[in-house]
Coordinates of C-alpha atoms and ligand atoms in Angstrom, one line a residue:
M892 CA -0.4 0.5 0.7
I893 CA 2.5 2.6 1.2
Q894 CA 4.5 1.1 -2.0
I895 CA 2.1 2.6 -4.8
Y896 CA 1.5 5.7 -2.4
C897 CA 4.8 6.4 -3.7
I898 CA 5.0 4.9 -7.0
L899 CA 1.3 6.6 -7.6
Y900 CA 3.4 10.1 -6.1
L901 CA 6.2 10.2 -7.3
F902 CA 4.5 9.7 -11.1
S903 CA 2.2 12.7 -10.6
N904 CA 5.0 15.0 -9.0
T905 CA 6.7 14.2 -12.0
I906 CA 4.7 14.2 -15.0
L907 CA 2.5 17.4 -13.5
I908 CA 3.5 19.4 -12.1
D909 CA 6.4 21.7 -14.5
P910 CA 9.6 22.6 -12.9
R911 CA 10.0 25.7 -14.1
Y912 CA 7.6 26.5 -10.7
H913 CA 9.0 26.4 -7.6
T914 CA 8.1 24.3 -4.3
Y915 CA 7.8 26.0 -2.1
A916 CA 11.7 24.6 -0.6
E917 CA 13.1 26.3 -4.3
A918 CA 10.9 29.4 -3.7
M919 CA 12.5 29.7 0.1
Q920 CA 16.2 29.8 -0.9
E921 CA 15.4 32.3 -3.8
L922 CA 14.4 34.1 -1.5
D923 CA 17.4 34.0 1.1
S924 CA 19.6 33.8 -1.8
I925 CA 18.4 38.1 -2.6
A926 CA 18.2 38.8 0.4
T927 CA 21.7 37.6 1.1
Q928 CA 22.6 39.2 -2.2
Y929 CA 20.8 42.6 -1.8
P930 CA 20.7 42.9 2.0
S931 CA 20.9 47.0 1.8
I932 CA 17.8 46.9 -0.2
T933 CA 15.9 43.5 0.9
K934 CA 14.8 42.0 4.0
L935 CA 13.9 38.5 4.5
Y936 CA 10.6 38.9 7.1
N937 CA 9.7 35.2 9.1
L938 CA 5.9 36.7 9.1
G939 CA 4.3 33.6 11.6
F940 CA 4.2 30.2 9.8
S941 CA 1.1 28.3 9.0
T942 CA -2.1 27.1 9.9
R943 CA -1.3 23.4 10.3
D944 CA 2.0 22.0 9.3
S945 CA 3.7 24.7 11.0
L946 CA 5.6 26.1 7.5
P947 CA 7.7 29.5 7.9
I948 CA 5.4 32.6 5.7
M949 CA 8.3 34.6 4.2
G950 CA 7.8 38.1 3.3
I951 CA 10.2 40.0 1.2
K952 CA 10.4 43.6 2.1
I953 CA 12.3 45.4 -0.6
S954 CA 13.2 49.4 0.8
D955 CA 16.1 51.2 1.7
N956 CA 17.2 50.8 5.1
P957 CA 14.1 48.2 4.8
A958 CA 14.8 47.0 8.3
I959 CA 13.7 49.9 9.4
K960 CA 9.9 51.4 9.4
E961 CA 10.0 55.1 7.4
D962 CA 7.7 57.5 6.5
E963 CA 7.0 56.1 3.1
P964 CA 3.7 54.5 1.5
A965 CA 3.9 50.9 1.5
I966 CA 2.6 48.3 -1.2
L967 CA 1.7 44.7 -1.0
F968 CA 2.1 41.7 -3.8
N969 CA 1.2 38.5 -2.9
G970 CA 0.2 35.1 -4.9
V971 CA -0.6 32.2 -3.5
H972 CA -3.7 31.6 -1.3
H973 CA -4.9 29.5 -3.0
A974 CA -3.0 26.8 -3.7
E975 CA -3.1 25.2 -7.0
E976 CA -2.4 28.9 -8.2
L977 CA 1.1 28.8 -9.0
L978 CA 1.0 32.0 -11.2
G979 CA 0.4 33.8 -8.0
G980 CA 3.8 32.9 -6.9
E981 CA 5.7 32.4 -9.5
V982 CA 4.5 36.4 -10.1
C983 CA 6.0 38.0 -7.1
L984 CA 9.4 35.0 -8.1
Y985 CA 9.4 37.9 -11.3
L986 CA 8.5 41.1 -10.0
I987 CA 11.4 40.4 -6.5
N988 CA 14.3 39.6 -9.2
D989 CA 13.2 42.4 -11.3
L990 CA 12.6 45.1 -9.0
V991 CA 16.0 44.3 -7.3
S992 CA 18.0 43.7 -9.9
K993 CA 17.4 47.1 -11.9
Y994 CA 17.4 49.2 -8.6
G995 CA 20.7 51.6 -9.3
T996 CA 20.0 51.1 -13.3
D997 CA 16.8 51.6 -13.9
S998 CA 15.5 55.4 -12.2
S999 CA 11.7 54.5 -11.4
I1000 CA 12.2 51.4 -9.8
T1001 CA 15.8 52.9 -7.9
Y1002 CA 13.9 55.9 -7.0
W1003 CA 10.3 53.2 -6.1
I1004 CA 12.7 51.8 -3.7
N1005 CA 15.0 54.2 -1.5
N1006 CA 11.0 56.2 -1.4
A1007 CA 8.8 53.8 -1.2
E1008 CA 8.4 49.9 0.8
I1009 CA 6.9 47.4 -1.1
W1010 CA 6.3 44.2 0.6
I1011 CA 5.6 40.7 -1.2
I1012 CA 4.8 38.1 0.2
P1013 CA 4.9 35.1 -2.8
I1014 CA 2.8 32.1 -1.7
L1015 CA 1.0 32.8 1.3
N1016 CA -0.4 29.1 1.6
P1017 CA 2.8 27.2 2.2
E1018 CA 1.3 23.7 3.1
G1019 CA -1.5 24.0 0.4
H1020 CA 0.7 24.5 -2.5
N1021 CA 3.2 21.1 -1.3
V1022 CA 0.1 19.5 -2.2
V1023 CA -0.2 20.4 -4.9
M1024 CA 3.2 20.3 -6.1
N1025 CA 3.6 16.5 -4.2
G1026 CA 1.5 16.0 -6.5
I1027 CA -1.1 14.4 -3.8
D1028 CA -3.7 16.7 -5.4
T1029 CA -2.8 19.5 -8.0
I1030 CA -6.2 21.7 -7.9
W1031 CA -5.9 21.7 -3.7
R1032 CA -7.6 25.1 -2.8
K1033 CA -7.9 25.4 0.7
N1034 CA -5.0 25.5 3.9
K1035 CA -4.8 22.6 5.5
R1036 CA -6.8 22.4 9.0
D1037 CA -7.7 19.8 10.4
N1038 CA -11.5 20.3 10.2
N1039 CA -12.9 16.8 11.4
N1040 CA -9.4 16.2 13.9
N1041 CA -9.2 13.2 13.2
G1042 CA -5.0 13.8 13.1
F1043 CA -5.3 12.9 9.9
F1044 CA -5.0 15.2 6.0
D1045 CA -8.2 14.4 4.7
L1046 CA -8.6 15.8 1.2
D1047 CA -12.5 16.1 1.3
S1048 CA -13.5 18.0 4.8
D1049 CA -9.7 19.2 5.3
G1050 CA -8.9 22.9 5.2
V1051 CA -9.8 26.9 5.2
D1052 CA -10.4 28.5 1.9
L1053 CA -8.3 32.4 2.7
N1054 CA -10.2 34.4 0.9
R1055 CA -12.9 33.1 2.4
N1056 CA -11.9 33.8 5.8
Y1057 CA -11.0 38.1 6.5
D1058 CA -13.9 40.2 8.4
F1059 CA -15.3 41.3 6.5
N1060 CA -18.8 40.6 5.5
W1061 CA -17.5 37.0 5.8
E1062 CA -20.3 35.0 6.9
Q1063 CA -22.1 36.0 3.4
G1064 CA -19.2 34.6 1.4
G1065 CA -18.0 31.1 1.3
S1066 CA -19.0 28.5 2.3
P1067 CA -19.9 26.8 6.5
D1068 CA -19.6 23.8 5.1
P1069 CA -15.8 22.1 5.9
T1070 CA -16.3 19.7 3.1
S1071 CA -16.8 22.2 0.9
E1072 CA -14.1 24.0 -1.4
Y1073 CA -14.6 27.6 -0.3
Y1074 CA -15.2 26.6 3.7
R1075 CA -14.5 30.5 5.1
G1076 CA -13.3 28.4 8.2
P1077 CA -15.1 28.6 11.1
Y1078 CA -15.3 31.9 12.4
P1079 CA -13.2 34.9 10.7
F1080 CA -9.5 34.9 11.0
S1081 CA -9.4 32.3 12.2
E1082 CA -6.2 30.9 10.2
N1083 CA -3.1 32.0 10.5
E1084 CA -2.1 32.7 7.3
T1085 CA -5.0 35.2 6.5
N1086 CA -4.0 36.7 10.2
I1087 CA -0.4 37.4 8.6
I1088 CA -2.5 40.0 5.9
K1089 CA -3.7 41.4 9.2
D1090 CA -1.2 42.2 10.6
L1091 CA 0.9 43.8 8.6
A1092 CA -1.7 45.9 7.0
Q1093 CA -1.8 47.8 10.3
E1094 CA 1.0 48.0 10.7
N1095 CA 1.8 49.2 7.0
H1096 CA -1.4 50.9 5.8
F1097 CA -1.0 49.5 2.2
V1098 CA -2.1 52.6 -0.4
F1099 CA -2.1 49.3 -3.0
D1100 CA -1.9 45.4 -2.8
I1101 CA -2.6 43.2 -5.4
C1102 CA -4.0 40.2 -4.8
Y1103 CA -2.0 37.0 -7.3
H1104 CA -4.3 34.4 -8.0
N1105 CA -4.6 32.1 -10.6
V1106 CA -8.4 30.6 -11.8
R1107 CA -8.9 27.0 -13.5
T1108 CA -12.4 28.2 -14.9
G1109 CA -10.7 30.4 -17.4
Q1110 CA -12.4 33.5 -16.6
G1111 CA -9.1 35.0 -16.4
E1112 CA -6.7 38.2 -17.0
L1113 CA -9.1 40.1 -15.2
V1114 CA -8.2 42.5 -12.5
Y1115 CA -10.8 42.7 -9.8
Y1116 CA -11.4 45.8 -7.5
P1117 CA -14.0 46.7 -4.9
W1118 CA -16.8 46.6 -5.6
R1119 CA -20.1 46.1 -6.2
W1120 CA -22.1 45.7 -2.7
G1121 CA -26.2 45.3 -4.6
T1122 CA -26.7 47.7 -6.2
Q1123 CA -23.9 50.5 -5.2
F1124 CA -20.4 51.0 -5.8
A1125 CA -17.3 51.6 -3.7
I1126 CA -17.5 55.6 -2.5
D1127 CA -14.0 56.0 -4.0
H1128 CA -15.1 54.1 -6.7
P1129 CA -14.0 57.0 -9.5
F1130 CA -10.7 56.8 -7.9
I1131 CA -10.6 52.3 -7.9
K1132 CA -11.9 51.8 -11.0
R1133 CA -9.9 54.4 -13.1
I1134 CA -6.6 53.1 -11.3
A1135 CA -8.5 49.2 -12.0
D1136 CA -8.3 49.9 -16.2
T1137 CA -5.4 51.9 -16.0
L1138 CA -3.3 48.4 -14.3
A1139 CA -5.6 45.8 -16.4
S1140 CA -4.6 48.2 -19.7
R1141 CA -0.9 48.2 -19.2
I1142 CA -1.2 44.0 -19.4
I1143 CA -0.9 42.3 -22.5
N1144 CA -2.9 38.7 -22.5
D1145 CA -1.8 35.0 -23.3
A1146 CA -2.8 35.3 -26.4
G1147 CA -1.0 38.7 -27.5
N1148 CA -4.3 39.9 -28.8
G1149 CA -5.6 42.4 -26.1
T1150 CA -5.4 43.5 -22.9
Y1151 CA -6.2 42.1 -19.4
V1152 CA -9.6 43.6 -18.0
S1153 CA -10.9 45.4 -15.1
I1154 CA -14.6 43.9 -13.2
Y1155 CA -15.9 45.0 -10.1
G1156 CA -16.1 42.0 -7.5
Y1157 CA -18.4 41.9 -4.9
A1158 CA -18.8 43.6 -1.2
T1159 CA -20.6 39.8 -0.1
E1160 CA -17.4 37.8 0.4
G1161 CA -14.9 38.1 3.4
N1162 CA -11.8 37.9 0.7
A1163 CA -8.4 39.6 0.9
R1164 CA -8.9 42.5 -1.7
N1165 CA -12.9 43.2 0.8
W1166 CA -11.0 43.4 3.3
L1167 CA -8.1 45.4 3.3
Y1168 CA -10.3 48.4 1.2
G1169 CA -13.0 47.7 3.7
V1170 CA -10.8 47.9 6.8
C1171 CA -7.7 49.8 5.7
G1172 CA -8.3 52.1 3.3
T1173 CA -6.5 50.1 0.8
F1174 CA -6.5 50.4 -2.6
A1175 CA -7.2 46.5 -3.6
Y1176 CA -6.9 44.2 -6.6
T1177 CA -7.1 40.6 -7.2
I1178 CA -5.3 39.8 -10.2
E1179 CA -6.6 36.4 -12.4
V1180 CA -3.2 35.7 -14.1
S1181 CA -4.0 34.1 -17.0
R1182 CA -6.7 32.0 -18.2
S1183 CA -5.4 28.1 -17.8
C1184 CA -4.1 27.2 -14.1
Y1185 CA -0.7 26.0 -14.3
P1186 CA -0.6 26.9 -18.1
P1187 CA 2.8 25.0 -19.9
G1188 CA 6.2 26.1 -17.6
Y1189 CA 7.8 27.3 -21.5
K1190 CA 5.3 30.1 -21.2
V1191 CA 5.4 30.6 -17.2
D1192 CA 8.8 33.7 -17.8
S1193 CA 6.2 35.7 -20.7
I1194 CA 3.4 35.5 -18.2
C1195 CA 4.8 37.2 -15.6
M1196 CA 6.9 39.7 -17.7
R1197 CA 3.3 41.2 -19.5
N1198 CA 2.4 41.9 -15.4
L1199 CA 5.2 43.5 -14.4
P1200 CA 3.5 46.4 -16.3
G1201 CA 0.7 47.1 -14.5
A1202 CA 2.7 46.4 -11.0
Y1203 CA 5.1 49.1 -11.9
Y1204 CA 1.6 51.6 -12.8
L1205 CA 0.6 50.7 -9.7
I1206 CA 4.0 51.5 -7.7
G1207 CA 4.8 54.5 -9.7
R1208 CA 0.6 55.6 -8.6
T1209 CA 1.5 55.8 -4.7
F1210 CA 3.4 58.9 -6.7
G1211 CA 0.6 61.2 -8.4
S1212 CA -2.4 62.4 -7.3
S1213 CA -3.5 62.4 -4.3
I1214 CA -3.6 64.0 -1.7
T1215 CA -1.3 63.5 1.3
G1216 CA 0.6 64.8 5.4
I1217 CA 1.5 64.7 8.6
I1218 CA -0.4 65.3 11.5
T1219 CA 0.4 66.6 14.8
D1220 CA -1.1 67.8 17.9
S1221 CA -0.2 71.1 17.7
I1222 CA 1.2 72.1 20.6
T1223 CA 3.2 69.7 21.5
N1224 CA 4.6 68.6 17.4
Q1225 CA 3.5 65.1 18.6
P1226 CA 2.4 62.9 15.9
L1227 CA -2.2 62.3 15.7
V1228 CA -3.8 59.3 15.0
T1229 CA -6.8 61.6 13.4
E1230 CA -9.6 60.2 11.3
V1231 CA -9.6 61.9 7.5
R1232 CA -12.7 62.4 5.6
I1233 CA -12.6 63.4 1.8
I1234 CA -15.7 65.5 1.7
G1235 CA -18.3 63.9 -0.6
Y1236 CA -15.9 60.7 -0.8
Y1237 CA -17.4 59.1 2.9
D1238 CA -19.2 56.5 3.8
S1239 CA -19.9 55.5 7.0
T1240 CA -20.8 51.9 7.5
L1241 CA -17.0 51.4 6.3
T1242 CA -14.1 51.7 8.8
P1243 CA -12.8 55.2 9.3
R1244 CA -9.8 56.0 6.8
M1245 CA -7.5 57.2 9.7
S1246 CA -3.1 58.5 9.5
D1247 CA -0.5 56.5 11.3
S1248 CA 0.3 56.3 14.0
L1249 CA 3.9 56.4 14.3
F1250 CA 4.4 59.4 11.8
G1251 CA 0.5 60.6 11.7
R1252 CA 0.8 60.2 8.2
Y1253 CA -2.6 59.6 6.1
R1254 CA -2.2 59.0 2.3
R1255 CA -5.5 59.4 0.0
I1256 CA -5.1 58.3 -3.7
L1257 CA -7.6 60.7 -5.6
N1258 CA -7.7 62.0 -9.1
P1259 CA -7.0 65.5 -10.2
G1260 CA -9.6 67.0 -9.2
T1261 CA -10.9 70.2 -6.6
Y1262 CA -11.9 68.4 -2.6
S1263 CA -12.6 69.2 0.2
L1264 CA -11.3 67.5 4.0
Q1265 CA -11.3 66.5 7.5
F1266 CA -10.0 65.7 10.1
I1267 CA -11.2 64.8 13.1
K1268 CA -10.3 63.8 16.6
Q1269 CA -12.0 63.5 20.1
G1270 CA -10.4 66.2 21.9
Y1271 CA -9.5 68.0 19.5
D1272 CA -10.8 71.5 17.2
T1273 CA -11.9 69.8 13.6
V1274 CA -10.3 71.6 10.9
S1275 CA -12.0 72.0 7.8
V1276 CA -10.1 72.6 4.9
N1277 CA -11.6 73.6 1.3
N1278 CA -11.0 74.0 -2.1
I1279 CA -8.1 72.1 -2.4
V1280 CA -6.8 71.2 -6.0
V1281 CA -5.4 67.4 -6.6
A1282 CA -2.7 68.4 -9.6
P1283 CA -2.1 65.5 -11.8
N1284 CA 0.9 63.1 -11.3
I1285 CA 1.7 64.6 -7.9
P1286 CA 0.7 64.0 -4.6
T1287 CA -0.7 67.6 -2.8
I1288 CA 1.2 68.0 0.6
L1289 CA -1.4 69.0 3.5
N1290 CA -0.1 68.5 6.8
I1291 CA -2.3 69.6 9.4
R1292 CA -1.8 71.0 13.2
M1293 CA -4.1 70.1 15.4
R1294 CA -5.6 72.3 18.2
R1295 CA -6.4 70.6 21.1
L1296 CA -10.1 72.3 23.4
G1297 CA -9.0 74.5 25.3
V1298 CA -6.0 74.6 25.4
E1299 CA -4.3 78.6 24.4
E1300 CA -1.7 78.6 22.3
L1301 CA 1.1 81.3 22.7
N1302 CA 1.7 83.1 19.6
P1303 CA 1.5 83.0 16.5
K1304 CA -1.4 81.0 17.3
F1305 CA -0.8 78.1 14.1
E1306 CA 1.9 78.4 13.2
I1307 CA 2.9 77.7 8.8
R1308 CA 4.5 74.1 9.9
N1309 CA 7.3 74.8 7.8
P1310 CA 10.1 72.3 4.8
N1311 CA 11.6 69.9 7.7
L1312 CA 15.2 68.9 7.9
L1313 CA 15.6 66.9 10.0
V1314 CA 19.3 64.7 11.4
S1315 CA 20.0 61.7 13.5
P1316 CA 21.5 60.3 15.7
N1317 CA 23.2 63.3 16.9
P1318 CA 26.3 62.4 16.9
F1319 CA 26.2 59.3 14.4
K1320 CA 28.6 56.9 14.4
N1321 CA 28.3 55.3 10.1
R1322 CA 24.6 56.7 9.4
L1323 CA 23.2 59.8 9.8
D1324 CA 19.9 60.1 8.7
I1325 CA 18.4 63.3 7.4
R1326 CA 15.3 64.0 6.5
Y1327 CA 13.3 65.8 5.1
E1328 CA 9.8 67.5 3.4
T1329 CA 9.5 70.6 1.5
S1330 CA 6.6 73.1 0.1
E1331 CA 5.8 75.5 -1.8
T1332 CA 3.2 78.5 -0.2
G1333 CA 0.4 78.6 -2.4
Y1334 CA -2.0 77.8 0.5
K1335 CA -0.8 79.9 3.0
T1336 CA -3.5 82.8 2.7
M1337 CA -6.1 80.3 2.4
N1338 CA -6.1 78.2 5.6
K1339 CA -3.2 78.7 8.5
L1340 CA -2.9 74.9 9.6
I1341 CA -2.4 74.5 6.1
S1342 CA 1.8 73.9 5.7
G1343 CA 1.0 73.7 2.1
I1344 CA 0.9 72.8 -1.1
S1345 CA 3.9 71.1 -3.2
V1346 CA 5.4 72.0 -6.4
P1347 CA 7.9 70.4 -8.6
I1348 CA 11.9 72.3 -7.2
S1349 CA 14.3 71.2 -7.7
I1350 CA 16.5 70.5 -4.3
R1351 CA 19.7 70.2 -3.1
L1352 CA 21.5 68.3 -0.2
K1353 CA 24.5 68.9 0.5
I1354 CA 27.5 68.2 3.4
F1355 CA 30.0 70.9 4.2
D1356 CA 33.4 70.1 7.2
V1357 CA 34.1 73.2 9.4
S1358 CA 36.1 74.8 6.7
G1359 CA 32.5 76.0 4.6
R1360 CA 33.9 72.8 1.7
V1361 CA 31.6 71.1 0.1
V1362 CA 32.8 66.8 1.4
K1363 CA 30.2 65.4 0.0
S1364 CA 26.2 66.5 -2.4
F1365 CA 23.5 64.6 -3.4
D1366 CA 21.2 64.2 -6.4
L1367 CA 17.8 64.8 -5.4
V1368 CA 15.3 63.0 -7.7
T1369 CA 13.0 66.9 -8.0
C1370 CA 10.1 66.0 -9.2
Y1371 CA 9.4 63.2 -6.3
S1372 CA 11.0 65.6 -3.6
L1373 CA 7.1 66.3 -2.3
L1374 CA 7.4 64.1 0.7
T1375 CA 8.9 63.2 3.6
T1376 CA 11.6 62.0 2.2
S1377 CA 14.8 60.3 4.0
V1378 CA 18.8 59.8 2.8
V1379 CA 21.5 58.2 4.4
W1380 CA 25.2 60.2 4.8
D1381 CA 27.3 57.4 5.8
G1382 CA 30.0 60.0 6.7
K1383 CA 32.3 59.3 3.9
D1384 CA 32.8 62.0 1.1
G1385 CA 31.7 61.6 -2.4
S1386 CA 34.6 59.5 -3.1
G1387 CA 33.7 57.3 -1.3
R1388 CA 36.7 58.0 2.0
R1389 CA 36.0 58.1 5.1
L1390 CA 35.9 60.9 7.2
P1391 CA 37.4 62.5 10.3
S1392 CA 36.0 63.2 13.3
G1393 CA 33.7 66.5 13.3
V1394 CA 31.4 68.8 12.8
Y1395 CA 29.2 69.3 9.6
F1396 CA 26.9 70.9 8.3
V1397 CA 23.9 69.7 6.3
R1398 CA 22.0 72.0 3.9
L1399 CA 18.7 71.8 2.4
E1400 CA 18.6 74.2 -0.6
T1401 CA 15.4 74.5 -2.8
D1402 CA 14.7 78.3 -5.1
G1403 CA 12.4 79.1 -2.0
F1404 CA 13.9 78.0 1.0
K1405 CA 17.6 76.5 3.0
K1406 CA 18.1 75.7 5.6
T1407 CA 20.8 73.9 7.8
E1408 CA 21.6 71.6 10.6
K1409 CA 25.2 70.4 12.1
A1410 CA 25.9 67.1 12.5
I1411 CA 29.0 66.5 15.2
L1412 CA 30.2 62.5 13.0
L1413 CA 32.1 60.3 15.8
R1414 CA 34.5 57.1 14.7
Ligands
ZN840 ZN1 -8.0 32.5 -6.5

């Protein structure tokens, strides 16, 4: 019996799944070697363990300073919620390889890695992926939860459909029947795998997400967006839909005679896309890659390659039309978790859209146009800002200082927040973080709580020694230097020589202003 099983196992393993597809072990090995080869722009994270087999679920963060949570927009890509949808993992791995190999040569990719935090989880469901790759069941979809608690893995009755297990309209989606392929689990977020996405999303406030899937039904080459709920589209529909259309149009289909097509998904199931949008405000898209489930291996590279322009459009869109800023307490300057409402695009049934706790940062992706916003926090005066113009292709910066109720402020009552230049730690040894934010003054007169709106300007960042000699200057990308940005100085001069201990001056200069900060280098 065991022998027969082994023969079948080997037979199905070698015949059914093309070796072009990574096994889980191969994928993890590849992530490992990438992280070893690119330590300055990648970090591998063990985000948790699979529900039944306790397999590590790995995510890679691609960003400069990857060990630190910086004030940068975060984007998530993930594959293999569904075990047999192997292509999702392949697209993720391909994307990772493309990003890291072009850092330093491709100016867009270099900019994104320096100024965004890109998270990629190629295989969210490793124990299910093993079921498929080992040939135990090559169309297995779920994880391996022991639904009947008998200690065995039963193909007929075990497993949870991870993409029905999220806590958003959970009770309306999938199936309550454990034997169903669409079993939604005993309760929302019952599975380790979905909790990984939940925790990561709550920590990172993703602006965008792509969940890569790969249907068996042939209904592929589609970009699903949130959502249709009864007769209603989502409140952010004009923004979400336009991005979905563009994203889909960037991906050439397998036949080569057209592109992927955007389509709404229904809100009434607990999938990742609905939860990410409904609860986190993330514009989350599900891409059904290709029209066949694990097509022959020789087709995989082409399918992955054709998906890159979609992913890259979305990363670039993070730095496009939007309103972003930092919300602080007007007296303490501490970041504040505050609700941000865009008038006309507010849905009281969804979880409020908040700034983050670490930086007070909020980001709202919008179409070009004119918007009014409200910033609401208990114990503070509500701040209303009207008629903010969002331009094409660049973010509008709107920093907000919230005034605590009943607190009298010193003059000036509402100080305009100046462009920032911060250096830390100080003194420093090997690494000085230089954070800067620039802003123009176009909106100063409209509302004194607004720090300003930014336009593309040239920015010069130089480091001088005490004799006034320039020892290092940084080339900063002009058109994108609108958000709070950071660069790292390693204490070396322009030719890479270690500079001696002493006092140095970091000077930020734009057309509108200059600011200098002193930094002390210790050797
Ligand atoms: Zn799927």
